[in-house]
Structure formats: structure tokens, C-alpha cells
Amino acid sequence: MHNVLVTGGAGFIGSNFVRYFLETHADCHLVNFDALTYAGNPENLSDIEGDPRYVFVRGDICNRAAVEEALKEYKIDTIVHFAAESHVDRSILGAAVFVTTNVMGTQVLLDAAREHAVERFLHVSTDEVYGSLGPQGKFTEETPLHPNSPYAASKAAADLLALAYFHTYGLPVVLTRCSNNYGPYQFPEKLIPLMIVNALNGKDLPVYGDGLNVRDWLFVGDHCSAIDLVLQRGAPGEVYNIGGNNEWKNIDIVRLLLRLLNKPESLIRFVKDRPGHDRRYAIDPGKISRALGWSPAVTFESGLKSTVEWYLAYRKWWERVMSGEYMEYYGKNYEAR
Ligand code: NAD
Ligand code: DAU
């Protein structure tokens, strides 16, 4: 039996992971510790609210007392750390909250984990810490860190802190670095859900620059299965890259989505490029595949189709997100610690 604290479990990947973990591990207790920023939406987990193994705590990872109280009250032995500011465009508009949450919040969690002798700390990171690739090659765990956006720099700083706590204090930390995720409950500020909801609303689809930047897409459920495996069997102090060898140019994804939605390409608008826009990401997943036997289960064709179907079926979910209603409702119903 494990008592697991998941940070950021009300966000996109965190909520998918919470559901995955409860489905996969009958014998566990799971605490979802989330500040409910604009990206946190407890509605993502409304189906499991009655599960006796699950507790939601509204709390900020930067608040040491709140973190310690949760670790103590729920006798936490395992932390899976998703909580972060996650959107590159927002980090370009203002880096401060990225440093506060992603760097200082991670340091607070690491200190609290030491204090409470946590047995396992999985830090969820990103391929963006490696920077940008040319037309050839892939990121391995040995690729030097070269973050280019304030978001990526804050994640790289957090990664280095987490590894330093392993080397200095022996805290059993393990790191994952995944490529771009897509799937249900992704906030419609990221490429795939933004293009879907804009197309459904008959609005323009803003493609940055020439649209030829490349991202390596993974279905969120496959990211969850990889994290779970690293949590069970990953070696402390190690980094595991996660990706499905699935590179796409942005413009090709946008065209594919329009075809799936039966909408015209005339909705595409090429707009000013993102400052410092990384050209290409591609993950070499060889280590996690060899060491832990992980491989993705969902093809891009079926994952993208089911994601489009999800956004069609869950129109109410994204309309409440777009209108801001989701925040008003839950702001009233969850007390902050
Ligand atoms: P998200 O923005 O959808 O969710 C972030 C969650 O963290 C939200 O629920 C938010 O309320 C919570 N949060 C933010 N600040 C907090 C704080 N101070 N205290 C407690 N909770 C706080 O993010 P996501 O896309 O689900 O990403 C989750 C993690 O995975 C992040 O660490 C991100 O860097 C990493 N990651 C994301 C991707 C991707 O494609 N989305 C890929 C690789 C890695
Ligand atoms: O690689 C992992 C990272 O993927 C995660 O660490 C981040 O949290 C996550 O946000 C994501 O970062 P990206 O910047 O790659 O994702 P985003 O969805 O913002 O953009 C994907 C690509 O699409 C990128 O090349 C920019 C482009 N884009 C994005 C938006 C929002 C557009 O052309 N138009 C848009 O409106």
C-alpha cells in the first residue's frame, strides 16, 4: 500500500495520471495537492470525487507549511510532482511566476520530502530543457541542457535542484523528460486543443511563423504509463526520456485536425512567430524502452481521432473553461490552505 501525493493533479497530465493510477493500483491512497491556478480544474476529476482512496487538497507547493501538513496528515511515502506553470507563451509574457512555482516550489517540495523521509520522489520534466534540434538527431539523456524559453529555463533549474538533492542528501529522486502531450482535458491554450476549439467556433487557426517547427507528440495515457513504470522501477538519481518517435510539423497537424473536423483550410492564419521559437524537438526513448520495457500503446492516428471525438463530446467542459465559469464555481467550493 502506497500513500501518494500528486502535485498539479487538477491540470491536464496530472488529472489523467490520477485517474490512471487509481485504475491501475487498487491498493493505494492518493492525495491531489493543487493550487487551482487558471490551469487547474477539479472538474477534470469529477468522476472520481467519491472514490474513498482519493482526497483533493487545495494548496500551493510554495507554501512549506501546507505541503508539510499534507505529507504528515496523509503519511505520504511517494511524491509525483507535476505542478508547474506549463505554457511557453505565458513565460515569454512574464517569467516571475515560472521561477516562483517551477523552481522555488520544487525546492520547497524537495525540502519537505527530505524532512518527512519520503521514499520516492518523481519529478516530471520536459524535453524542452534540451533546447532545439537541427534537422537530424534526437535528445538522449546525455544531451546537454540548453533551455531557450523562460519556461524551459525554469524547468531545467528545477531538474538540476532535484538531481542535486539526490547527490547531496540521497533523496530518492527520479526524473522523467517527456515530449509534447495531447489528449483529453488539455487546456485550450496549447496547439492541439486550441486548433480544435477555434475550428469548432469557426475562428482563425493561428500558426506561428512558417508552420514548419517540429514537435514529437505522445498520447497523454502513454506518458502516464511511462511515469508509473519509472515510479515503480526507475533507478534513483536517473533521468528517463519519454517519447513515441512521432514527429510532426505544426502545419501538418493543423491540416490533419481540419480534415478530422471537416472544416476548411481557409481558417488557417500564419501569424507572427513566437520569440525564440525552438525549431525541432525529438526524443530518443531508447533508455526507458531497454531498461524498463516501456513502449507507447496508442498510435497517433487513433490518439488524435479519439482526442477530437473527446472535444466534440465534452463541448461543455471547454466552453466553461473558455468562459471562465469553471473558476468561479470551484473557487467557491474549495477552501485554500
Ligand atoms: P497544466 O498547466 O495543465 O497543469 C498544471 C497544474 O499545476 C494545474 O492543475 C495547476 O493548478 C497546478 N499548479 C500550478 N502552480 C501550482 C502551485 N504553485 N502549487 C500547486 N499546484 C500548482 O500542465 P500540464 O501540461 O499538465 O503539465 C504537467 C507537468 O508536465 C508540468 O510539470 C510540465 O512541465 C510537464 N510536461 C508537460 C508536457 C505537455 O506537453 N503538456 C510535456 C512534458 C512535460
Ligand atoms: O515539449 C514538451 C512541452 O510541450 C511541454 O513542456 C510544455 O509544457 C507544453 O506546453 C509544450 O510546449 P510547446 O511550446 O511545444 O507547446 P504548444 O502547444 O504551446 O506549441 C506547440 C507548437 O505549436 C509550437 O511549435 C508552437 C506552435 N503553436 C502554438 C500555439 C499555441 C502555433 O503555431 N500556434 C499556436 O497558437
CSV table of C-alpha atoms and ligand atoms in Angstrom, one decimal:
chain,number,residue,atom,x,y,z
A,1,MET,CA,0.0,0.0,0.0
A,2,HIS,CA,1.4,3.4,-1.0
A,3,ASN,CA,0.3,6.9,0.1
A,4,VAL,CA,0.9,9.0,-2.9
A,5,LEU,CA,0.9,12.8,-3.1
A,6,VAL,CA,0.4,14.1,-6.7
A,7,THR,CA,1.1,17.8,-7.2
A,8,GLY,CA,-0.8,19.5,-10.0
A,9,GLY,CA,-3.3,16.7,-10.3
A,10,ALA,CA,-6.1,19.1,-11.4
A,11,GLY,CA,-4.2,20.0,-14.6
A,12,PHE,CA,-4.0,18.2,-17.9
A,13,ILE,CA,-1.4,15.5,-17.4
A,14,GLY,CA,-1.9,15.3,-13.6
A,15,SER,CA,-5.6,14.6,-13.9
A,16,ASN,CA,-5.0,11.9,-16.5
A,17,PHE,CA,-2.4,10.4,-14.2
A,18,VAL,CA,-4.6,10.5,-11.1
A,19,ARG,CA,-7.3,8.6,-13.0
A,20,TYR,CA,-4.7,6.1,-14.5
A,21,PHE,CA,-3.1,5.5,-11.1
A,22,LEU,CA,-6.3,4.8,-9.2
A,23,GLU,CA,-7.5,2.5,-12.1
A,24,THR,CA,-4.1,0.6,-12.1
A,25,HIS,CA,-3.4,0.4,-8.3
A,26,ALA,CA,-6.3,-0.9,-6.2
A,27,ASP,CA,-4.2,-0.7,-3.1
A,28,CYS,CA,-3.3,3.0,-2.7
A,29,HIS,CA,-4.3,6.3,-1.3
A,30,LEU,CA,-3.8,9.3,-3.4
A,31,VAL,CA,-3.8,13.0,-2.4
A,32,ASN,CA,-4.1,15.5,-5.2
A,33,PHE,CA,-2.3,18.7,-4.0
A,34,ASP,CA,-3.1,21.6,-6.4
A,35,ALA,CA,-3.3,25.3,-6.0
A,36,LEU,CA,-6.0,25.6,-8.7
A,37,THR,CA,-4.4,28.2,-10.9
A,38,TYR,CA,-6.0,29.1,-14.2
A,39,ALA,CA,-4.8,25.7,-15.4
A,40,GLY,CA,-6.2,23.7,-12.6
A,41,ASN,CA,-9.8,22.4,-12.9
A,42,PRO,CA,-11.2,19.9,-10.4
A,43,GLU,CA,-14.0,19.2,-13.0
A,44,ASN,CA,-11.3,17.1,-14.8
A,45,LEU,CA,-11.7,14.6,-11.9
A,46,SER,CA,-15.4,15.0,-11.0
A,47,ASP,CA,-15.9,11.3,-11.9
A,48,ILE,CA,-13.6,10.1,-9.1
A,49,GLU,CA,-14.5,12.6,-6.3
A,50,GLY,CA,-16.4,9.8,-4.4
A,51,ASP,CA,-13.5,7.3,-4.5
A,52,PRO,CA,-12.6,6.7,-0.8
A,53,ARG,CA,-8.9,6.3,-1.9
A,54,TYR,CA,-8.8,9.9,-3.2
A,55,VAL,CA,-8.5,13.2,-1.5
A,56,PHE,CA,-8.2,16.7,-3.0
A,57,VAL,CA,-6.3,19.3,-1.1
A,58,ARG,CA,-6.1,22.9,-2.4
A,59,GLY,CA,-2.6,24.0,-1.7
A,60,ASP,CA,0.4,25.9,-3.1
A,61,ILE,CA,3.7,24.0,-3.4
A,62,CYS,CA,5.5,27.2,-2.5
A,63,ASN,CA,3.8,27.1,0.9
A,64,ARG,CA,6.1,24.9,3.0
A,65,ALA,CA,3.7,24.6,6.0
A,66,ALA,CA,0.8,23.5,3.7
A,67,VAL,CA,3.0,20.9,2.0
A,68,GLU,CA,4.3,19.6,5.3
A,69,GLU,CA,0.8,19.4,6.8
A,70,ALA,CA,-0.4,17.2,3.8
A,71,LEU,CA,2.7,15.0,4.0
A,72,LYS,CA,2.2,14.4,7.7
A,73,GLU,CA,-1.6,14.1,7.7
A,74,TYR,CA,-1.7,11.6,4.9
A,75,LYS,CA,1.5,9.7,5.8
A,76,ILE,CA,2.9,10.3,2.3
A,77,ASP,CA,5.7,8.0,1.2
A,78,THR,CA,5.7,8.8,-2.5
A,79,ILE,CA,5.5,12.2,-4.4
A,80,VAL,CA,4.8,12.6,-8.1
A,81,HIS,CA,5.4,16.2,-9.0
A,82,PHE,CA,3.5,17.7,-11.9
A,83,ALA,CA,2.6,21.1,-10.6
A,84,ALA,CA,4.1,23.8,-12.7
A,85,GLU,CA,3.4,26.8,-14.9
A,86,SER,CA,3.5,25.0,-18.2
A,87,HIS,CA,2.8,27.3,-21.1
A,88,VAL,CA,5.8,28.7,-23.1
A,89,ASP,CA,3.8,31.8,-24.5
A,90,ARG,CA,2.9,32.8,-20.9
A,91,SER,CA,6.5,32.5,-19.8
A,92,ILE,CA,7.5,34.9,-22.6
A,93,LEU,CA,4.9,37.5,-21.3
A,94,GLY,CA,6.1,37.1,-17.7
A,95,ALA,CA,8.8,34.8,-16.2
A,96,ALA,CA,8.3,35.6,-12.5
A,97,VAL,CA,5.6,33.1,-11.7
A,98,PHE,CA,7.5,30.4,-13.6
A,99,VAL,CA,10.5,30.9,-11.4
A,100,THR,CA,8.4,31.0,-8.2
A,101,THR,CA,6.3,27.9,-9.0
A,102,ASN,CA,8.7,25.8,-11.0
A,103,VAL,CA,12.0,26.5,-9.3
A,104,MET,CA,11.1,27.6,-5.7
A,105,GLY,CA,8.0,25.4,-5.5
A,106,THR,CA,10.1,22.4,-6.4
A,107,GLN,CA,12.8,23.3,-3.8
A,108,VAL,CA,10.1,23.6,-1.1
A,109,LEU,CA,8.8,20.2,-2.1
A,110,LEU,CA,12.2,18.6,-2.1
A,111,ASP,CA,13.0,20.1,1.4
A,112,ALA,CA,9.6,18.8,2.7
A,113,ALA,CA,10.2,15.4,1.2
A,114,ARG,CA,13.6,15.2,3.0
A,115,GLU,CA,12.1,16.3,6.3
A,116,HIS,CA,9.4,13.6,6.1
A,117,ALA,CA,11.7,10.8,4.7
A,118,VAL,CA,9.7,10.4,1.6
A,119,GLU,CA,10.7,7.1,-0.1
A,120,ARG,CA,10.2,8.1,-3.7
A,121,PHE,CA,10.1,11.5,-5.5
A,122,LEU,CA,9.3,11.5,-9.2
A,123,HIS,CA,10.0,14.9,-10.8
A,124,VAL,CA,8.1,15.4,-14.1
A,125,SER,CA,10.1,17.4,-16.5
A,126,THR,CA,10.2,18.1,-20.2
A,127,ASP,CA,12.2,17.6,-23.4
A,128,GLU,CA,12.3,21.5,-23.7
A,129,VAL,CA,15.2,21.6,-21.2
A,130,TYR,CA,17.4,20.2,-24.1
A,131,GLY,CA,16.7,23.2,-26.3
A,132,SER,CA,16.3,23.0,-30.1
A,133,LEU,CA,17.5,20.4,-32.6
A,134,GLY,CA,18.6,20.8,-36.2
A,135,PRO,CA,17.1,18.6,-38.9
A,136,GLN,CA,19.0,15.5,-37.6
A,137,GLY,CA,19.4,13.7,-34.3
A,138,LYS,CA,17.4,13.2,-31.2
A,139,PHE,CA,17.5,14.1,-27.5
A,140,THR,CA,19.1,11.5,-25.3
A,141,GLU,CA,19.5,11.7,-21.5
A,142,GLU,CA,23.1,12.8,-22.2
A,143,THR,CA,22.2,15.8,-24.4
A,144,PRO,CA,23.5,18.9,-22.6
A,145,LEU,CA,20.8,21.2,-21.2
A,146,HIS,CA,20.2,24.3,-23.3
A,147,PRO,CA,16.8,25.8,-22.4
A,148,ASN,CA,15.6,28.6,-24.6
A,149,SER,CA,12.4,29.9,-23.1
A,150,PRO,CA,11.9,31.2,-19.6
A,151,TYR,CA,9.6,28.2,-19.1
A,152,ALA,CA,12.3,25.7,-20.2
A,153,ALA,CA,14.9,27.5,-18.1
A,154,SER,CA,12.7,27.2,-15.0
A,155,LYS,CA,12.2,23.5,-15.7
A,156,ALA,CA,15.9,23.0,-16.2
A,157,ALA,CA,16.7,24.7,-12.9
A,158,ALA,CA,14.2,22.5,-11.1
A,159,ASP,CA,15.7,19.4,-12.7
A,160,LEU,CA,19.2,20.3,-11.5
A,161,LEU,CA,17.9,21.0,-8.0
A,162,ALA,CA,16.1,17.6,-7.9
A,163,LEU,CA,19.3,15.8,-9.0
A,164,ALA,CA,21.3,17.8,-6.5
A,165,TYR,CA,19.1,16.6,-3.7
A,166,PHE,CA,19.8,13.0,-4.8
A,167,HIS,CA,23.6,13.6,-4.9
A,168,THR,CA,23.8,15.7,-1.8
A,169,TYR,CA,21.3,14.2,0.5
A,170,GLY,CA,20.5,10.9,-1.0
A,171,LEU,CA,16.8,11.8,-1.5
A,172,PRO,CA,15.4,9.1,-3.8
A,173,VAL,CA,14.6,11.3,-6.7
A,174,VAL,CA,13.9,10.1,-10.3
A,175,LEU,CA,13.3,12.3,-13.3
A,176,THR,CA,11.3,12.0,-16.5
A,177,ARG,CA,11.5,14.2,-19.5
A,178,CYS,CA,8.7,13.8,-22.0
A,179,SER,CA,7.8,15.3,-25.4
A,180,ASN,CA,4.6,17.1,-26.3
A,181,ASN,CA,1.5,15.5,-24.9
A,182,TYR,CA,-2.1,15.6,-26.3
A,183,GLY,CA,-5.4,14.1,-25.2
A,184,PRO,CA,-8.5,14.8,-23.1
A,185,TYR,CA,-8.6,17.7,-20.6
A,186,GLN,CA,-5.8,19.7,-22.2
A,187,PHE,CA,-6.3,23.4,-21.6
A,188,PRO,CA,-7.2,25.1,-24.9
A,189,GLU,CA,-4.2,27.4,-25.0
A,190,LYS,CA,-1.9,24.6,-26.3
A,191,LEU,CA,-1.7,23.8,-30.0
A,192,ILE,CA,-4.0,20.8,-30.5
A,193,PRO,CA,-6.9,21.8,-28.3
A,194,LEU,CA,-6.7,25.5,-29.3
A,195,MET,CA,-6.9,24.5,-33.0
A,196,ILE,CA,-9.9,22.1,-32.3
A,197,VAL,CA,-11.9,24.6,-30.3
A,198,ASN,CA,-11.2,27.5,-32.7
A,199,ALA,CA,-12.2,25.4,-35.7
A,200,LEU,CA,-15.4,24.3,-34.0
A,201,ASN,CA,-16.1,28.0,-33.3
A,202,GLY,CA,-15.4,29.0,-36.9
A,203,LYS,CA,-12.4,31.1,-35.7
A,204,ASP,CA,-9.0,31.5,-37.3
A,205,LEU,CA,-6.3,29.0,-36.5
A,206,PRO,CA,-3.1,31.0,-35.7
A,207,VAL,CA,0.0,29.2,-36.9
A,208,TYR,CA,3.2,30.7,-35.7
A,209,GLY,CA,5.9,31.6,-38.3
A,210,ASP,CA,6.2,29.3,-41.3
A,211,GLY,CA,4.4,26.4,-39.5
A,212,LEU,CA,7.4,24.1,-40.1
A,213,ASN,CA,8.5,23.8,-36.5
A,214,VAL,CA,8.5,20.1,-35.5
A,215,ARG,CA,7.2,18.6,-32.3
A,216,ASP,CA,7.2,14.9,-31.2
A,217,TRP,CA,3.7,14.0,-30.0
A,218,LEU,CA,2.7,11.4,-27.4
A,219,PHE,CA,-0.8,10.5,-26.2
A,220,VAL,CA,-1.2,11.5,-22.5
A,221,GLY,CA,-2.1,8.0,-21.4
A,222,ASP,CA,1.2,6.7,-22.7
A,223,HIS,CA,3.0,9.4,-20.7
A,224,CYS,CA,1.1,8.2,-17.6
A,225,SER,CA,2.0,4.6,-18.2
A,226,ALA,CA,5.7,5.6,-18.5
A,227,ILE,CA,5.6,7.7,-15.3
A,228,ASP,CA,4.0,4.8,-13.4
A,229,LEU,CA,6.7,2.4,-14.6
A,230,VAL,CA,9.5,4.8,-13.7
A,231,LEU,CA,7.9,5.3,-10.3
A,232,GLN,CA,7.8,1.5,-9.7
A,233,ARG,CA,11.1,0.5,-11.2
A,234,GLY,CA,13.3,3.5,-12.2
A,235,ALA,CA,16.7,3.8,-10.6
A,236,PRO,CA,17.1,6.7,-8.1
A,237,GLY,CA,19.2,9.6,-9.5
A,238,GLU,CA,18.4,8.6,-13.1
A,239,VAL,CA,16.7,10.5,-15.9
A,240,TYR,CA,14.3,8.8,-18.3
A,241,ASN,CA,13.3,10.4,-21.6
A,242,ILE,CA,9.8,9.6,-22.8
A,243,GLY,CA,8.6,9.8,-26.4
A,244,GLY,CA,7.0,7.8,-29.1
A,245,ASN,CA,9.1,8.6,-32.2
A,246,ASN,CA,6.2,10.6,-33.6
A,247,GLU,CA,7.5,13.9,-35.2
A,248,TRP,CA,5.1,16.3,-36.9
A,249,LYS,CA,5.4,19.7,-38.5
A,250,ASN,CA,2.8,22.1,-36.9
A,251,ILE,CA,1.2,22.9,-40.2
A,252,ASP,CA,0.6,19.2,-41.0
A,253,ILE,CA,-1.1,18.7,-37.6
A,254,VAL,CA,-3.3,21.7,-38.2
A,255,ARG,CA,-4.3,20.4,-41.6
A,256,LEU,CA,-5.0,16.9,-40.2
A,257,LEU,CA,-7.2,18.4,-37.5
A,258,LEU,CA,-9.2,20.4,-40.0
A,259,ARG,CA,-9.7,17.2,-42.1
A,260,LEU,CA,-10.9,15.3,-39.0
A,261,LEU,CA,-13.3,18.1,-38.2
A,262,ASN,CA,-14.4,18.5,-41.7
A,263,LYS,CA,-13.5,22.2,-41.7
A,264,PRO,CA,-11.9,24.3,-44.5
A,265,GLU,CA,-8.2,25.1,-44.7
A,266,SER,CA,-9.2,28.8,-45.2
A,267,LEU,CA,-9.4,29.0,-41.4
A,268,ILE,CA,-5.5,28.8,-41.2
A,269,ARG,CA,-3.8,32.1,-40.5
A,270,PHE,CA,0.0,32.4,-40.5
A,271,VAL,CA,0.9,34.9,-37.7
A,272,LYS,CA,4.0,36.4,-36.2
A,273,ASP,CA,6.4,33.8,-34.8
A,274,ARG,CA,6.9,33.0,-31.1
A,275,PRO,CA,10.0,34.8,-29.9
A,276,GLY,CA,12.9,32.4,-29.6
A,277,HIS,CA,10.7,29.6,-31.1
A,278,ASP,CA,12.5,26.2,-30.8
A,279,ARG,CA,12.7,24.6,-34.3
A,280,ARG,CA,12.5,20.9,-33.6
A,281,TYR,CA,12.1,18.5,-30.7
A,282,ALA,CA,12.6,14.7,-31.0
A,283,ILE,CA,13.1,12.2,-28.1
A,284,ASP,CA,15.2,9.1,-28.2
A,285,PRO,CA,13.2,6.8,-25.9
A,286,GLY,CA,15.9,4.0,-26.1
A,287,LYS,CA,16.8,4.1,-22.4
A,288,ILE,CA,13.2,3.7,-20.9
A,289,SER,CA,12.5,1.1,-23.6
A,290,ARG,CA,15.6,-1.0,-22.9
A,291,ALA,CA,15.8,-0.6,-19.1
A,292,LEU,CA,12.1,-0.8,-18.2
A,293,GLY,CA,10.5,-2.3,-21.3
A,294,TRP,CA,8.2,0.7,-21.9
A,295,SER,CA,6.6,1.5,-25.3
A,296,PRO,CA,3.6,3.6,-26.3
A,297,ALA,CA,0.3,1.8,-26.7
A,298,VAL,CA,-1.6,4.4,-28.8
A,299,THR,CA,-0.9,5.2,-32.4
A,300,PHE,CA,-1.1,8.9,-33.4
A,301,GLU,CA,-3.9,8.2,-35.8
A,302,SER,CA,-6.1,6.6,-33.2
A,303,GLY,CA,-5.0,9.0,-30.4
A,304,LEU,CA,-5.7,12.1,-32.4
A,305,LYS,CA,-9.1,10.8,-33.6
A,306,SER,CA,-10.2,9.9,-30.1
A,307,THR,CA,-9.0,13.3,-28.8
A,308,VAL,CA,-11.0,15.1,-31.5
A,309,GLU,CA,-14.0,13.0,-30.5
A,310,TRP,CA,-13.5,13.9,-26.9
A,311,TYR,CA,-13.5,17.6,-27.6
A,312,LEU,CA,-16.7,17.1,-29.6
A,313,ALA,CA,-18.3,15.2,-26.8
A,314,TYR,CA,-17.1,17.4,-24.0
A,315,ARG,CA,-18.1,20.7,-25.5
A,316,LYS,CA,-19.5,21.9,-22.1
A,317,TRP,CA,-16.1,21.3,-20.5
A,318,TRP,CA,-14.2,23.6,-22.8
A,319,GLU,CA,-16.9,26.2,-23.1
A,320,ARG,CA,-16.8,26.5,-19.3
A,321,VAL,CA,-13.0,26.8,-19.5
A,322,MET,CA,-13.2,29.4,-22.2
A,323,SER,CA,-15.8,31.5,-20.4
A,324,GLY,CA,-14.0,31.3,-17.1
A,325,GLU,CA,-17.1,29.7,-15.4
A,326,TYR,CA,-15.0,26.7,-14.2
A,327,MET,CA,-13.0,29.0,-11.9
A,328,GLU,CA,-15.9,30.8,-10.3
A,329,TYR,CA,-17.6,27.6,-9.3
A,330,TYR,CA,-14.6,25.8,-7.9
A,331,GLY,CA,-13.2,28.9,-6.3
A,332,LYS,CA,-16.2,28.9,-4.0
A,333,ASN,CA,-16.2,25.2,-3.3
A,334,TYR,CA,-12.6,24.6,-2.4
A,335,GLU,CA,-11.0,26.3,0.6
A,336,ALA,CA,-7.3,27.4,0.2
A,337,ARG,CA,-4.8,26.1,2.8
B,1,NAD,P1,-1.1,22.2,-16.7
B,1,NAD,O1,-0.7,23.6,-16.9
B,1,NAD,O2,-2.2,21.6,-17.4
B,1,NAD,O3,-1.3,21.9,-15.1
B,1,NAD,C1,-0.5,22.4,-14.1
B,1,NAD,C2,-1.2,22.1,-12.8
B,1,NAD,O4,-0.4,22.6,-11.7
B,1,NAD,C3,-2.6,22.9,-12.6
B,1,NAD,O5,-3.5,22.0,-12.1
B,1,NAD,C4,-2.2,24.0,-11.7
B,1,NAD,O6,-3.3,24.4,-10.9
B,1,NAD,C5,-1.1,23.3,-10.8
B,1,NAD,N1,-0.3,24.3,-10.2
B,1,NAD,C6,0.4,25.4,-10.7
B,1,NAD,N2,1.1,26.1,-9.8
B,1,NAD,C7,0.9,25.4,-8.6
B,1,NAD,C8,1.4,25.7,-7.3
B,1,NAD,N3,2.2,26.7,-7.0
B,1,NAD,N4,1.0,24.8,-6.4
B,1,NAD,C9,0.2,23.7,-6.6
B,1,NAD,N5,-0.3,23.5,-7.9
B,1,NAD,C10,0.1,24.3,-8.9
B,1,NAD,O7,0.2,21.4,-17.0
B,1,NAD,P2,0.5,20.0,-17.8
B,1,NAD,O8,0.5,20.3,-19.3
B,1,NAD,O9,-0.5,19.0,-17.3
B,1,NAD,O10,2.0,19.7,-17.3
B,1,NAD,C11,2.2,19.0,-16.1
B,1,NAD,C12,3.7,18.8,-15.9
B,1,NAD,O11,4.2,18.0,-17.0
B,1,NAD,C13,4.5,20.1,-15.9
B,1,NAD,O12,5.5,19.9,-14.9
B,1,NAD,C14,5.1,20.2,-17.3
B,1,NAD,O13,6.3,20.9,-17.2
B,1,NAD,C15,5.3,18.7,-17.6
B,1,NAD,N6,5.2,18.4,-19.1
B,1,NAD,C16,4.2,18.8,-19.8
B,1,NAD,C17,4.1,18.4,-21.2
B,1,NAD,C18,3.0,18.8,-22.1
B,1,NAD,O14,3.0,18.5,-23.3
B,1,NAD,N7,1.9,19.4,-21.6
B,1,NAD,C19,5.2,17.6,-21.7
B,1,NAD,C20,6.2,17.2,-20.9
B,1,NAD,C21,6.3,17.6,-19.5
B,2,DAU,O1,7.8,19.5,-25.4
B,2,DAU,C1,7.1,19.5,-24.2
B,2,DAU,C2,6.4,20.8,-24.0
B,2,DAU,O2,5.3,20.9,-24.9
B,2,DAU,C3,5.9,21.0,-22.5
B,2,DAU,O3,7.0,21.0,-21.7
B,2,DAU,C4,5.1,22.2,-22.4
B,2,DAU,O4,4.5,22.3,-21.1
B,2,DAU,C5,4.0,22.2,-23.4
B,2,DAU,O5,3.2,23.4,-23.4
B,2,DAU,C6,4.5,22.0,-24.8
B,2,DAU,O6,5.3,23.2,-25.3
B,2,DAU,P1,5.2,23.7,-26.8
B,2,DAU,O7,5.6,25.1,-26.8
B,2,DAU,O8,5.9,22.8,-27.7
B,2,DAU,O9,3.6,23.5,-27.0
B,2,DAU,P2,2.5,24.5,-27.6
B,2,DAU,O10,1.2,23.7,-27.7
B,2,DAU,O11,2.4,25.8,-27.0
B,2,DAU,O12,3.0,24.7,-29.1
B,2,DAU,C7,3.3,23.6,-30.0
B,2,DAU,C8,3.8,24.1,-31.3
B,2,DAU,O13,2.8,24.8,-32.0
B,2,DAU,C9,4.9,25.1,-31.1
B,2,DAU,O14,5.9,25.0,-32.2
B,2,DAU,C10,4.3,26.5,-31.2
B,2,DAU,C11,3.1,26.2,-32.2
B,2,DAU,N1,1.9,27.0,-32.0
B,2,DAU,C12,1.3,27.0,-30.7
B,2,DAU,C13,0.2,27.7,-30.4
B,2,DAU,C14,-0.4,27.8,-29.0
B,2,DAU,C15,1.3,27.6,-33.0
B,2,DAU,O15,1.8,27.6,-34.2
B,2,DAU,N2,0.1,28.4,-32.8
B,2,DAU,C16,-0.4,28.4,-31.5
B,2,DAU,O16,-1.5,29.1,-31.4
